[in-house]
Amino acid sequence: MSLLSVKNLKKYYPVQKSFFATSDAMVKAVDGVDLKIEEMDTFGLVGESGCGKSTLARLILNLEAPTQGQVDFRGQRISGLGQRAMKPFRKRMQMIFQDPQSSLNPRKRIRQIIEEPLIVHGGGDSAQRRARVQEMMEVVGLRPEMIDRYPHEFSGGQRQRIGIARALILQPSFLVCDEPVSALDVSIQAQVINLMIDLQEKFHLTYLFISHDLSVVEFISTRIGVMYLGKLVEVAPCQELYRRPRHPYTKSLLAAVPAPDPQVSLPENILEGDVPSPISPPPGCHFHPRCPQARPICSEEAPSLKEAGSGHHVACHD
């Protein structure tokens, strides 16, 4: 049984009525996603801005109710649960946010920030909570004597370690990491990524890792899903996807990664044009207006995600 299972998940947002849009227009942020994440897996999720990655993450954590579909955690359906029914699952599912500065309350000391989940979920008395906070600070590489400082007294990398400590204080088994290193310097990114890998082995964690940086995703992920305009277009084991990408969109994303050699010429298959509006996505395959391999069927019939061997799934008519 998979740790997390998502079936036909959709999230549509109504568009406010205006001169250009009627009241029944909908933004199709997530449009029929199916995926499974296994125990201790690191599932990397990539795609252009606005493709629905963060919305999918919020749906998985039941921070938003889906328009359609379901999310199962350890075989139990959590989509649609109310706040009280969802509370036991909150201890097992946590999130690391993108911006380590805005995700921390500047008016609270680090001790208060990290121990807050313990207070919400009844994690012992004040002395026990303080000891637990100090222990977790050491785990993520922070000195315990920093416990009474404020967030502005830390660097960006240290603030992200505080966010990780807060996420781990309840000993969860599943973490959603929404661009957790994109706001950090490159050298600090490497430190935080290595920390997350060590923590995964130590605490048997499972990650959903969302990022724009394909190099980071390749380094940390075991499986990768490529998302385009609310849909998964390709899912494969990490090395398989980087060696043999099958979807034209995936090939274009990988081709767009800058080469460190200035003598290397730019690839020819760089994508042109903009992502279509999620309010009125193209018929058939959403990618066909930008696809160099498009055929007539691509504009008529939407391809489903089908297995192409070796755990590799692709949504393409070719």
PDB file of C-alpha atoms in Angstrom:
ATOM      1  CA  MET A   1       0.000   0.000   0.000  1.00  0.00           C
ATOM      2  CA  SER A   2       1.336   3.425  -0.967  1.00  0.00           C
ATOM      3  CA  LEU A   3       1.897   6.035   1.715  1.00  0.00           C
ATOM      4  CA  LEU A   4      -0.019   8.591  -0.359  1.00  0.00           C
ATOM      5  CA  SER A   5      -2.461   7.994  -3.195  1.00  0.00           C
ATOM      6  CA  VAL A   6      -4.096  10.705  -5.326  1.00  0.00           C
ATOM      7  CA  LYS A   7      -6.921   9.818  -7.707  1.00  0.00           C
ATOM      8  CA  ASN A   8      -8.395  12.107 -10.380  1.00  0.00           C
ATOM      9  CA  LEU A   9      -7.736  15.190  -8.273  1.00  0.00           C
ATOM     10  CA  LYS A  10      -9.174  18.449  -9.596  1.00  0.00           C
ATOM     11  CA  LYS A  11      -9.344  21.995  -8.299  1.00  0.00           C
ATOM     12  CA  TYR A  12     -11.300  24.648 -10.198  1.00  0.00           C
ATOM     13  CA  TYR A  13     -11.597  28.251  -9.021  1.00  0.00           C
ATOM     14  CA  PRO A  14     -14.510  30.396 -10.201  1.00  0.00           C
ATOM     15  CA  VAL A  15     -13.542  33.579 -12.018  1.00  0.00           C
ATOM     16  CA  GLN A  16     -15.172  36.774 -10.806  1.00  0.00           C
ATOM     17  CA  LYS A  17     -17.637  38.073 -13.369  1.00  0.00           C
ATOM     18  CA  SER A  18     -16.254  40.842 -15.547  1.00  0.00           C
ATOM     19  CA  PHE A  19     -16.586  42.275 -19.044  1.00  0.00           C
ATOM     20  CA  PHE A  20     -14.302  39.561 -20.421  1.00  0.00           C
ATOM     21  CA  ALA A  21     -15.373  36.575 -18.321  1.00  0.00           C
ATOM     22  CA  THR A  22     -18.787  35.206 -17.453  1.00  0.00           C
ATOM     23  CA  SER A  23     -19.608  34.035 -13.959  1.00  0.00           C
ATOM     24  CA  ASP A  24     -19.305  30.362 -14.942  1.00  0.00           C
ATOM     25  CA  ALA A  25     -15.669  30.656 -16.118  1.00  0.00           C
ATOM     26  CA  MET A  26     -13.278  28.497 -14.102  1.00  0.00           C
ATOM     27  CA  VAL A  27      -9.524  28.466 -13.537  1.00  0.00           C
ATOM     28  CA  LYS A  28      -8.509  24.815 -13.847  1.00  0.00           C
ATOM     29  CA  ALA A  29      -5.530  24.900 -11.494  1.00  0.00           C
ATOM     30  CA  VAL A  30      -5.364  21.115 -11.067  1.00  0.00           C
ATOM     31  CA  ASP A  31      -7.134  19.092 -13.711  1.00  0.00           C
ATOM     32  CA  GLY A  32      -7.246  15.345 -13.068  1.00  0.00           C
ATOM     33  CA  VAL A  33      -4.011  14.280 -11.337  1.00  0.00           C
ATOM     34  CA  ASP A  34      -3.246  10.668 -10.415  1.00  0.00           C
ATOM     35  CA  LEU A  35      -0.104   9.750  -8.485  1.00  0.00           C
ATOM     36  CA  LYS A  36       1.248   7.481  -5.781  1.00  0.00           C
ATOM     37  CA  ILE A  37       4.108   8.162  -3.375  1.00  0.00           C
ATOM     38  CA  GLU A  38       5.731   5.209  -1.639  1.00  0.00           C
ATOM     39  CA  GLU A  39       7.248   5.031   1.841  1.00  0.00           C
ATOM     40  CA  MET A  40      10.618   6.872   2.092  1.00  0.00           C
ATOM     41  CA  ASP A  41      10.237   8.008  -1.518  1.00  0.00           C
ATOM     42  CA  THR A  42      11.259  11.494  -2.637  1.00  0.00           C
ATOM     43  CA  PHE A  43       8.812  12.474  -5.343  1.00  0.00           C
ATOM     44  CA  GLY A  44      10.071  15.506  -7.261  1.00  0.00           C
ATOM     45  CA  LEU A  45       7.441  17.707  -8.880  1.00  0.00           C
ATOM     46  CA  VAL A  46       8.563  20.097 -11.632  1.00  0.00           C
ATOM     47  CA  GLY A  47       6.939  22.402 -14.172  1.00  0.00           C
ATOM     48  CA  GLU A  48       6.632  26.040 -15.207  1.00  0.00           C
ATOM     49  CA  SER A  49       5.221  28.668 -12.866  1.00  0.00           C
ATOM     50  CA  GLY A  50       1.431  28.534 -12.732  1.00  0.00           C
ATOM     51  CA  CYS A  51       1.144  24.870 -13.715  1.00  0.00           C
ATOM     52  CA  GLY A  52      -0.539  23.932 -10.410  1.00  0.00           C
ATOM     53  CA  LYS A  53       2.305  22.451  -8.329  1.00  0.00           C
ATOM     54  CA  SER A  54       1.618  24.423  -5.143  1.00  0.00           C
ATOM     55  CA  THR A  55      -2.145  24.002  -5.505  1.00  0.00           C
ATOM     56  CA  LEU A  56      -1.643  20.245  -5.758  1.00  0.00           C
ATOM     57  CA  ALA A  57       0.452  20.359  -2.574  1.00  0.00           C
ATOM     58  CA  ARG A  58      -2.284  22.218  -0.683  1.00  0.00           C
ATOM     59  CA  LEU A  59      -4.879  19.713  -1.869  1.00  0.00           C
ATOM     60  CA  ILE A  60      -2.721  16.797  -0.738  1.00  0.00           C
ATOM     61  CA  LEU A  61      -2.431  18.342   2.741  1.00  0.00           C
ATOM     62  CA  ASN A  62      -6.180  19.065   2.740  1.00  0.00           C
ATOM     63  CA  LEU A  63      -5.547  22.769   3.184  1.00  0.00           C
ATOM     64  CA  GLU A  64      -8.039  23.223   0.347  1.00  0.00           C
ATOM     65  CA  ALA A  65     -11.016  21.070  -0.583  1.00  0.00           C
ATOM     66  CA  PRO A  66     -10.816  19.482  -4.045  1.00  0.00           C
ATOM     67  CA  THR A  67     -13.452  20.117  -6.674  1.00  0.00           C
ATOM     68  CA  GLN A  68     -13.276  16.424  -7.519  1.00  0.00           C
ATOM     69  CA  GLY A  69     -11.155  13.399  -6.693  1.00  0.00           C
ATOM     70  CA  GLN A  70      -9.654  12.023  -3.499  1.00  0.00           C
ATOM     71  CA  VAL A  71      -6.461  11.838  -1.461  1.00  0.00           C
ATOM     72  CA  ASP A  72      -5.677   8.764   0.649  1.00  0.00           C
ATOM     73  CA  PHE A  73      -2.984   8.707   3.333  1.00  0.00           C
ATOM     74  CA  ARG A  74      -1.978   5.211   4.472  1.00  0.00           C
ATOM     75  CA  GLY A  75      -5.215   3.902   2.992  1.00  0.00           C
ATOM     76  CA  GLN A  76      -7.447   6.420   4.764  1.00  0.00           C
ATOM     77  CA  ARG A  77      -9.244   9.113   2.807  1.00  0.00           C
ATOM     78  CA  ILE A  78      -8.360  12.591   4.057  1.00  0.00           C
ATOM     79  CA  SER A  79      -9.783  14.796   1.302  1.00  0.00           C
ATOM     80  CA  GLY A  80     -12.918  16.509   2.531  1.00  0.00           C
ATOM     81  CA  LEU A  81     -12.241  15.893   6.239  1.00  0.00           C
ATOM     82  CA  GLY A  82     -13.121  18.720   8.614  1.00  0.00           C
ATOM     83  CA  GLN A  83     -10.613  20.462  10.863  1.00  0.00           C
ATOM     84  CA  ARG A  84     -11.254  18.235  13.875  1.00  0.00           C
ATOM     85  CA  ALA A  85     -11.165  14.963  11.923  1.00  0.00           C
ATOM     86  CA  MET A  86      -8.010  16.099  10.136  1.00  0.00           C
ATOM     87  CA  LYS A  87      -6.085  16.974  13.319  1.00  0.00           C
ATOM     88  CA  PRO A  88      -4.542  13.494  13.890  1.00  0.00           C
ATOM     89  CA  PHE A  89      -3.224  13.531  10.323  1.00  0.00           C
ATOM     90  CA  ARG A  90      -1.606  16.956  10.774  1.00  0.00           C
ATOM     91  CA  LYS A  91       0.983  15.368  13.082  1.00  0.00           C
ATOM     92  CA  ARG A  92       1.977  12.982  10.310  1.00  0.00           C
ATOM     93  CA  MET A  93       1.896  15.443   7.395  1.00  0.00           C
ATOM     94  CA  GLN A  94       3.866  18.685   7.583  1.00  0.00           C
ATOM     95  CA  MET A  95       5.165  21.363   5.216  1.00  0.00           C
ATOM     96  CA  ILE A  96       8.425  23.238   4.639  1.00  0.00           C
ATOM     97  CA  PHE A  97       7.767  26.622   3.041  1.00  0.00           C
ATOM     98  CA  GLN A  98       9.592  28.441   0.270  1.00  0.00           C
ATOM     99  CA  ASP A  99      10.507  31.700   1.983  1.00  0.00           C
ATOM    100  CA  PRO A 100      12.173  31.072   5.369  1.00  0.00           C
ATOM    101  CA  GLN A 101      11.725  34.712   6.386  1.00  0.00           C
ATOM    102  CA  SER A 102       8.027  35.252   5.731  1.00  0.00           C
ATOM    103  CA  SER A 103       7.120  31.803   7.107  1.00  0.00           C
ATOM    104  CA  LEU A 104       8.442  32.717  10.585  1.00  0.00           C
ATOM    105  CA  ASN A 105       6.629  35.118  12.919  1.00  0.00           C
ATOM    106  CA  PRO A 106       9.058  38.024  13.526  1.00  0.00           C
ATOM    107  CA  ARG A 107       7.445  38.807  16.891  1.00  0.00           C
ATOM    108  CA  LYS A 108       8.122  35.376  18.367  1.00  0.00           C
ATOM    109  CA  ARG A 109      11.312  33.831  19.674  1.00  0.00           C
ATOM    110  CA  ILE A 110      12.625  30.682  18.016  1.00  0.00           C
ATOM    111  CA  ARG A 111      11.577  28.608  21.013  1.00  0.00           C
ATOM    112  CA  GLN A 112       7.983  29.771  20.599  1.00  0.00           C
ATOM    113  CA  ILE A 113       8.004  29.139  16.844  1.00  0.00           C
ATOM    114  CA  ILE A 114       9.350  25.593  17.031  1.00  0.00           C
ATOM    115  CA  GLU A 115       7.286  24.517  20.058  1.00  0.00           C
ATOM    116  CA  GLU A 116       3.954  25.834  18.746  1.00  0.00           C
ATOM    117  CA  PRO A 117       2.975  22.502  17.113  1.00  0.00           C
ATOM    118  CA  LEU A 118       3.644  20.775  20.452  1.00  0.00           C
ATOM    119  CA  ILE A 119       1.282  23.193  22.208  1.00  0.00           C
ATOM    120  CA  VAL A 120      -1.443  22.662  19.596  1.00  0.00           C
ATOM    121  CA  HIS A 121      -1.162  18.875  19.805  1.00  0.00           C
ATOM    122  CA  GLY A 122      -0.488  18.547  23.537  1.00  0.00           C
ATOM    123  CA  GLY A 123       3.218  17.775  23.589  1.00  0.00           C
ATOM    124  CA  GLY A 124       4.060  17.878  27.311  1.00  0.00           C
ATOM    125  CA  ASP A 125       4.676  20.649  29.844  1.00  0.00           C
ATOM    126  CA  SER A 126       6.859  23.732  29.370  1.00  0.00           C
ATOM    127  CA  ALA A 127      10.106  22.070  30.477  1.00  0.00           C
ATOM    128  CA  GLN A 128       9.523  19.041  28.277  1.00  0.00           C
ATOM    129  CA  ARG A 129       8.726  21.217  25.284  1.00  0.00           C
ATOM    130  CA  ARG A 130      11.860  23.325  25.798  1.00  0.00           C
ATOM    131  CA  ALA A 131      14.025  20.217  25.982  1.00  0.00           C
ATOM    132  CA  ARG A 132      12.384  18.864  22.829  1.00  0.00           C
ATOM    133  CA  VAL A 133      12.965  22.160  20.993  1.00  0.00           C
ATOM    134  CA  GLN A 134      16.648  22.206  21.968  1.00  0.00           C
ATOM    135  CA  GLU A 135      17.021  18.609  20.830  1.00  0.00           C
ATOM    136  CA  MET A 136      15.440  19.391  17.457  1.00  0.00           C
ATOM    137  CA  MET A 137      17.614  22.480  17.012  1.00  0.00           C
ATOM    138  CA  GLU A 138      20.703  20.307  17.415  1.00  0.00           C
ATOM    139  CA  VAL A 139      19.321  17.819  14.891  1.00  0.00           C
ATOM    140  CA  VAL A 140      19.029  20.518  12.185  1.00  0.00           C
ATOM    141  CA  GLY A 141      22.420  22.066  12.962  1.00  0.00           C
ATOM    142  CA  LEU A 142      21.509  25.005  15.223  1.00  0.00           C
ATOM    143  CA  ARG A 143      23.098  25.716  18.609  1.00  0.00           C
ATOM    144  CA  PRO A 144      20.622  25.232  21.501  1.00  0.00           C
ATOM    145  CA  GLU A 145      21.748  28.488  23.134  1.00  0.00           C
ATOM    146  CA  MET A 146      20.105  30.346  20.219  1.00  0.00           C
ATOM    147  CA  ILE A 147      16.699  29.266  21.479  1.00  0.00           C
ATOM    148  CA  ASP A 148      15.594  32.724  22.720  1.00  0.00           C
ATOM    149  CA  ARG A 149      16.658  34.715  19.666  1.00  0.00           C
ATOM    150  CA  TYR A 150      14.304  36.224  17.093  1.00  0.00           C
ATOM    151  CA  PRO A 151      14.182  35.247  13.380  1.00  0.00           C
ATOM    152  CA  HIS A 152      15.909  38.451  12.191  1.00  0.00           C
ATOM    153  CA  GLU A 153      19.025  37.416  14.132  1.00  0.00           C
ATOM    154  CA  PHE A 154      19.551  34.416  11.832  1.00  0.00           C
ATOM    155  CA  SER A 155      20.774  34.038   8.258  1.00  0.00           C
ATOM    156  CA  GLY A 156      18.515  32.744   5.486  1.00  0.00           C
ATOM    157  CA  GLY A 157      19.925  29.225   5.726  1.00  0.00           C
ATOM    158  CA  GLN A 158      19.519  29.197   9.502  1.00  0.00           C
ATOM    159  CA  ARG A 159      15.919  30.398   9.189  1.00  0.00           C
ATOM    160  CA  GLN A 160      15.167  27.534   6.825  1.00  0.00           C
ATOM    161  CA  ARG A 161      16.675  25.129   9.364  1.00  0.00           C
ATOM    162  CA  ILE A 162      14.262  26.617  11.910  1.00  0.00           C
ATOM    163  CA  GLY A 163      11.396  25.906   9.514  1.00  0.00           C
ATOM    164  CA  ILE A 164      12.599  22.324   9.125  1.00  0.00           C
ATOM    165  CA  ALA A 165      12.845  21.913  12.907  1.00  0.00           C
ATOM    166  CA  ARG A 166       9.276  23.182  13.291  1.00  0.00           C
ATOM    167  CA  ALA A 167       8.069  20.738  10.641  1.00  0.00           C
ATOM    168  CA  LEU A 168       9.825  17.789  12.314  1.00  0.00           C
ATOM    169  CA  ILE A 169       8.948  18.550  15.950  1.00  0.00           C
ATOM    170  CA  LEU A 170       5.828  16.340  15.778  1.00  0.00           C
ATOM    171  CA  GLN A 171       7.760  13.452  14.174  1.00  0.00           C
ATOM    172  CA  PRO A 172       5.794  13.344  10.904  1.00  0.00           C
ATOM    173  CA  SER A 173       6.279  10.692   8.231  1.00  0.00           C
ATOM    174  CA  PHE A 174       5.434  12.856   5.190  1.00  0.00           C
ATOM    175  CA  LEU A 175       6.759  16.313   4.321  1.00  0.00           C
ATOM    176  CA  VAL A 176       5.685  18.616   1.508  1.00  0.00           C
ATOM    177  CA  CYS A 177       8.694  20.736   0.540  1.00  0.00           C
ATOM    178  CA  ASP A 178       7.478  23.668  -1.573  1.00  0.00           C
ATOM    179  CA  GLU A 179      10.579  25.229  -3.182  1.00  0.00           C
ATOM    180  CA  PRO A 180      12.481  24.869   0.131  1.00  0.00           C
ATOM    181  CA  VAL A 181      15.857  26.088  -1.201  1.00  0.00           C
ATOM    182  CA  SER A 182      14.947  28.496  -4.008  1.00  0.00           C
ATOM    183  CA  ALA A 183      15.355  31.571  -1.764  1.00  0.00           C
ATOM    184  CA  LEU A 184      18.834  30.542  -0.580  1.00  0.00           C
ATOM    185  CA  ASP A 185      22.340  31.078  -1.940  1.00  0.00           C
ATOM    186  CA  VAL A 186      23.718  28.173  -3.966  1.00  0.00           C
ATOM    187  CA  SER A 187      26.240  27.104  -1.315  1.00  0.00           C
ATOM    188  CA  ILE A 188      23.541  27.188   1.365  1.00  0.00           C
ATOM    189  CA  GLN A 189      21.185  25.245  -0.915  1.00  0.00           C
ATOM    190  CA  ALA A 190      23.657  22.356  -0.950  1.00  0.00           C
ATOM    191  CA  GLN A 191      23.872  22.348   2.854  1.00  0.00           C
ATOM    192  CA  VAL A 192      20.091  22.307   3.295  1.00  0.00           C
ATOM    193  CA  ILE A 193      19.601  19.594   0.653  1.00  0.00           C
ATOM    194  CA  ASN A 194      22.244  17.397   2.310  1.00  0.00           C
ATOM    195  CA  LEU A 195      20.557  18.013   5.662  1.00  0.00           C
ATOM    196  CA  MET A 196      17.203  16.907   4.247  1.00  0.00           C
ATOM    197  CA  ILE A 197      18.750  13.721   2.861  1.00  0.00           C
ATOM    198  CA  ASP A 198      20.318  12.931   6.251  1.00  0.00           C
ATOM    199  CA  LEU A 199      17.035  13.616   8.044  1.00  0.00           C
ATOM    200  CA  GLN A 200      15.166  11.376   5.628  1.00  0.00           C
ATOM    201  CA  GLU A 201      17.411   8.435   6.497  1.00  0.00           C
ATOM    202  CA  LYS A 202      17.358   9.190  10.220  1.00  0.00           C
ATOM    203  CA  PHE A 203      13.596   9.669  10.629  1.00  0.00           C
ATOM    204  CA  HIS A 204      12.348   7.537   7.676  1.00  0.00           C
ATOM    205  CA  LEU A 205      10.705  10.494   5.989  1.00  0.00           C
ATOM    206  CA  THR A 206       8.835  10.682   2.699  1.00  0.00           C
ATOM    207  CA  TYR A 207       9.096  13.886   0.656  1.00  0.00           C
ATOM    208  CA  LEU A 208       7.032  15.614  -1.981  1.00  0.00           C
ATOM    209  CA  PHE A 209       9.710  17.979  -3.297  1.00  0.00           C
ATOM    210  CA  ILE A 210       8.500  20.875  -5.468  1.00  0.00           C
ATOM    211  CA  SER A 211      11.111  22.877  -7.361  1.00  0.00           C
ATOM    212  CA  HIS A 212      11.944  24.769 -10.553  1.00  0.00           C
ATOM    213  CA  ASP A 213      15.602  23.763 -10.299  1.00  0.00           C
ATOM    214  CA  LEU A 214      16.001  20.567 -12.307  1.00  0.00           C
ATOM    215  CA  SER A 215      19.524  19.998 -10.978  1.00  0.00           C
ATOM    216  CA  VAL A 216      18.298  20.028  -7.374  1.00  0.00           C
ATOM    217  CA  VAL A 217      15.389  17.742  -8.247  1.00  0.00           C
ATOM    218  CA  GLU A 218      17.738  15.286  -9.974  1.00  0.00           C
ATOM    219  CA  PHE A 219      20.028  15.198  -6.930  1.00  0.00           C
ATOM    220  CA  ILE A 220      17.403  14.555  -4.251  1.00  0.00           C
ATOM    221  CA  SER A 221      14.537  12.726  -5.996  1.00  0.00           C
ATOM    222  CA  THR A 222      13.885   9.044  -6.487  1.00  0.00           C
ATOM    223  CA  ARG A 223      10.883   9.618  -8.779  1.00  0.00           C
ATOM    224  CA  ILE A 224       9.841  12.711 -10.712  1.00  0.00           C
ATOM    225  CA  GLY A 225       6.529  14.013 -12.013  1.00  0.00           C
ATOM    226  CA  VAL A 226       6.392  16.668 -14.726  1.00  0.00           C
ATOM    227  CA  MET A 227       3.348  18.932 -14.588  1.00  0.00           C
ATOM    228  CA  TYR A 228       1.892  21.120 -17.316  1.00  0.00           C
ATOM    229  CA  LEU A 229      -1.245  23.243 -17.046  1.00  0.00           C
ATOM    230  CA  GLY A 230      -2.788  21.276 -14.185  1.00  0.00           C
ATOM    231  CA  LYS A 231      -1.925  17.793 -15.488  1.00  0.00           C
ATOM    232  CA  LEU A 232       0.899  15.324 -14.998  1.00  0.00           C
ATOM    233  CA  VAL A 233       2.415  14.640 -18.427  1.00  0.00           C
ATOM    234  CA  GLU A 234       5.230  12.315 -17.357  1.00  0.00           C
ATOM    235  CA  VAL A 235       6.174  10.305 -14.249  1.00  0.00           C
ATOM    236  CA  ALA A 236       9.317   8.185 -14.052  1.00  0.00           C
ATOM    237  CA  PRO A 237      12.203   7.098 -11.832  1.00  0.00           C
ATOM    238  CA  CYS A 238      14.703   9.941 -11.606  1.00  0.00           C
ATOM    239  CA  GLN A 239      17.565   8.522 -13.680  1.00  0.00           C
ATOM    240  CA  GLU A 240      15.190   7.045 -16.233  1.00  0.00           C
ATOM    241  CA  LEU A 241      13.538  10.418 -16.821  1.00  0.00           C
ATOM    242  CA  TYR A 242      16.820  12.303 -17.219  1.00  0.00           C
ATOM    243  CA  ARG A 243      18.325   9.676 -19.541  1.00  0.00           C
ATOM    244  CA  ARG A 244      15.256   8.934 -21.656  1.00  0.00           C
ATOM    245  CA  PRO A 245      12.615  11.675 -21.426  1.00  0.00           C
ATOM    246  CA  ARG A 246       9.610  10.713 -23.533  1.00  0.00           C
ATOM    247  CA  HIS A 247       7.248  13.686 -23.436  1.00  0.00           C
ATOM    248  CA  PRO A 248       8.136  16.675 -25.689  1.00  0.00           C
ATOM    249  CA  TYR A 249       7.582  19.061 -22.781  1.00  0.00           C
ATOM    250  CA  THR A 250      10.018  17.152 -20.557  1.00  0.00           C
ATOM    251  CA  LYS A 251      12.606  17.153 -23.346  1.00  0.00           C
ATOM    252  CA  SER A 252      12.240  20.914 -23.697  1.00  0.00           C
ATOM    253  CA  LEU A 253      12.594  21.486 -19.945  1.00  0.00           C
ATOM    254  CA  LEU A 254      15.787  19.436 -19.791  1.00  0.00           C
ATOM    255  CA  ALA A 255      17.168  21.129 -22.893  1.00  0.00           C
ATOM    256  CA  ALA A 256      16.637  24.534 -21.273  1.00  0.00           C
ATOM    257  CA  VAL A 257      18.986  23.775 -18.356  1.00  0.00           C
ATOM    258  CA  PRO A 258      22.039  26.055 -18.840  1.00  0.00           C
ATOM    259  CA  ALA A 259      25.306  24.282 -19.642  1.00  0.00           C
ATOM    260  CA  PRO A 260      28.384  25.350 -17.619  1.00  0.00           C
ATOM    261  CA  ASP A 261      30.502  25.452 -20.803  1.00  0.00           C
ATOM    262  CA  PRO A 262      30.159  28.841 -22.608  1.00  0.00           C
ATOM    263  CA  GLN A 263      31.255  27.181 -25.861  1.00  0.00           C
ATOM    264  CA  VAL A 264      28.171  24.954 -25.909  1.00  0.00           C
ATOM    265  CA  SER A 265      25.535  26.350 -28.250  1.00  0.00           C
ATOM    266  CA  LEU A 266      21.928  26.696 -27.219  1.00  0.00           C
ATOM    267  CA  PRO A 267      19.711  23.707 -28.063  1.00  0.00           C
ATOM    268  CA  GLU A 268      17.215  23.998 -30.880  1.00  0.00           C
ATOM    269  CA  ASN A 269      14.185  22.625 -29.034  1.00  0.00           C
ATOM    270  CA  ILE A 270      13.729  25.498 -26.574  1.00  0.00           C
ATOM    271  CA  LEU A 271      10.024  26.133 -26.054  1.00  0.00           C
ATOM    272  CA  GLU A 272       8.452  29.143 -27.710  1.00  0.00           C
ATOM    273  CA  GLY A 273       5.274  30.953 -26.743  1.00  0.00           C
ATOM    274  CA  ASP A 274       3.548  31.271 -23.381  1.00  0.00           C
ATOM    275  CA  VAL A 275       1.638  28.783 -21.278  1.00  0.00           C
ATOM    276  CA  PRO A 276      -2.055  28.903 -22.309  1.00  0.00           C
ATOM    277  CA  SER A 277      -4.584  30.327 -19.896  1.00  0.00           C
ATOM    278  CA  PRO A 278      -5.934  27.788 -17.369  1.00  0.00           C
ATOM    279  CA  ILE A 279      -9.317  29.471 -17.797  1.00  0.00           C
ATOM    280  CA  SER A 280      -9.586  28.240 -21.386  1.00  0.00           C
ATOM    281  CA  PRO A 281      -6.986  25.510 -21.925  1.00  0.00           C
ATOM    282  CA  PRO A 282      -6.512  24.172 -25.472  1.00  0.00           C
ATOM    283  CA  PRO A 283      -8.645  21.180 -26.485  1.00  0.00           C
ATOM    284  CA  GLY A 284      -7.074  17.761 -26.594  1.00  0.00           C
ATOM    285  CA  CYS A 285      -3.517  17.734 -25.291  1.00  0.00           C
ATOM    286  CA  HIS A 286      -2.927  21.034 -23.480  1.00  0.00           C
ATOM    287  CA  PHE A 287       0.646  21.128 -24.777  1.00  0.00           C
ATOM    288  CA  HIS A 288      -0.098  20.733 -28.496  1.00  0.00           C
ATOM    289  CA  PRO A 289       0.031  24.489 -29.442  1.00  0.00           C
ATOM    290  CA  ARG A 290       3.701  24.559 -28.345  1.00  0.00           C
ATOM    291  CA  CYS A 291       4.658  20.987 -29.233  1.00  0.00           C
ATOM    292  CA  PRO A 292       7.098  20.452 -32.141  1.00  0.00           C
ATOM    293  CA  GLN A 293       5.734  16.917 -32.619  1.00  0.00           C
ATOM    294  CA  ALA A 294       2.022  17.779 -32.605  1.00  0.00           C
ATOM    295  CA  ARG A 295      -0.311  15.772 -34.860  1.00  0.00           C
ATOM    296  CA  PRO A 296      -4.000  16.318 -35.709  1.00  0.00           C
ATOM    297  CA  ILE A 297      -5.120  13.888 -32.982  1.00  0.00           C
ATOM    298  CA  CYS A 298      -3.318  15.999 -30.357  1.00  0.00           C
ATOM    299  CA  SER A 299      -5.811  18.843 -30.768  1.00  0.00           C
ATOM    300  CA  GLU A 300      -8.790  16.488 -30.634  1.00  0.00           C
ATOM    301  CA  GLU A 301      -8.127  13.920 -27.911  1.00  0.00           C
ATOM    302  CA  ALA A 302      -6.467  14.352 -24.520  1.00  0.00           C
ATOM    303  CA  PRO A 303      -3.877  11.604 -23.919  1.00  0.00           C
ATOM    304  CA  SER A 304      -4.039   9.651 -20.685  1.00  0.00           C
ATOM    305  CA  LEU A 305      -1.038   8.824 -18.518  1.00  0.00           C
ATOM    306  CA  LYS A 306       0.020   5.342 -19.666  1.00  0.00           C
ATOM    307  CA  GLU A 307       2.930   3.110 -18.722  1.00  0.00           C
ATOM    308  CA  ALA A 308       5.782   3.061 -21.198  1.00  0.00           C
ATOM    309  CA  GLY A 309       7.972   0.531 -19.368  1.00  0.00           C
ATOM    310  CA  SER A 310      10.314   0.508 -16.342  1.00  0.00           C
ATOM    311  CA  GLY A 311       7.851   2.431 -14.162  1.00  0.00           C
ATOM    312  CA  HIS A 312       7.809   5.181 -16.776  1.00  0.00           C
ATOM    313  CA  HIS A 313       4.409   6.803 -17.464  1.00  0.00           C
ATOM    314  CA  VAL A 314       3.778   9.365 -20.180  1.00  0.00           C
ATOM    315  CA  ALA A 315       0.712  11.228 -21.486  1.00  0.00           C
ATOM    316  CA  CYS A 316       1.449  11.534 -25.204  1.00  0.00           C
ATOM    317  CA  HIS A 317      -0.016  10.195 -28.446  1.00  0.00           C
ATOM    318  CA  ASP A 318       3.435   9.360 -29.867  1.00  0.00           C
TER     319      ASP A 318
END
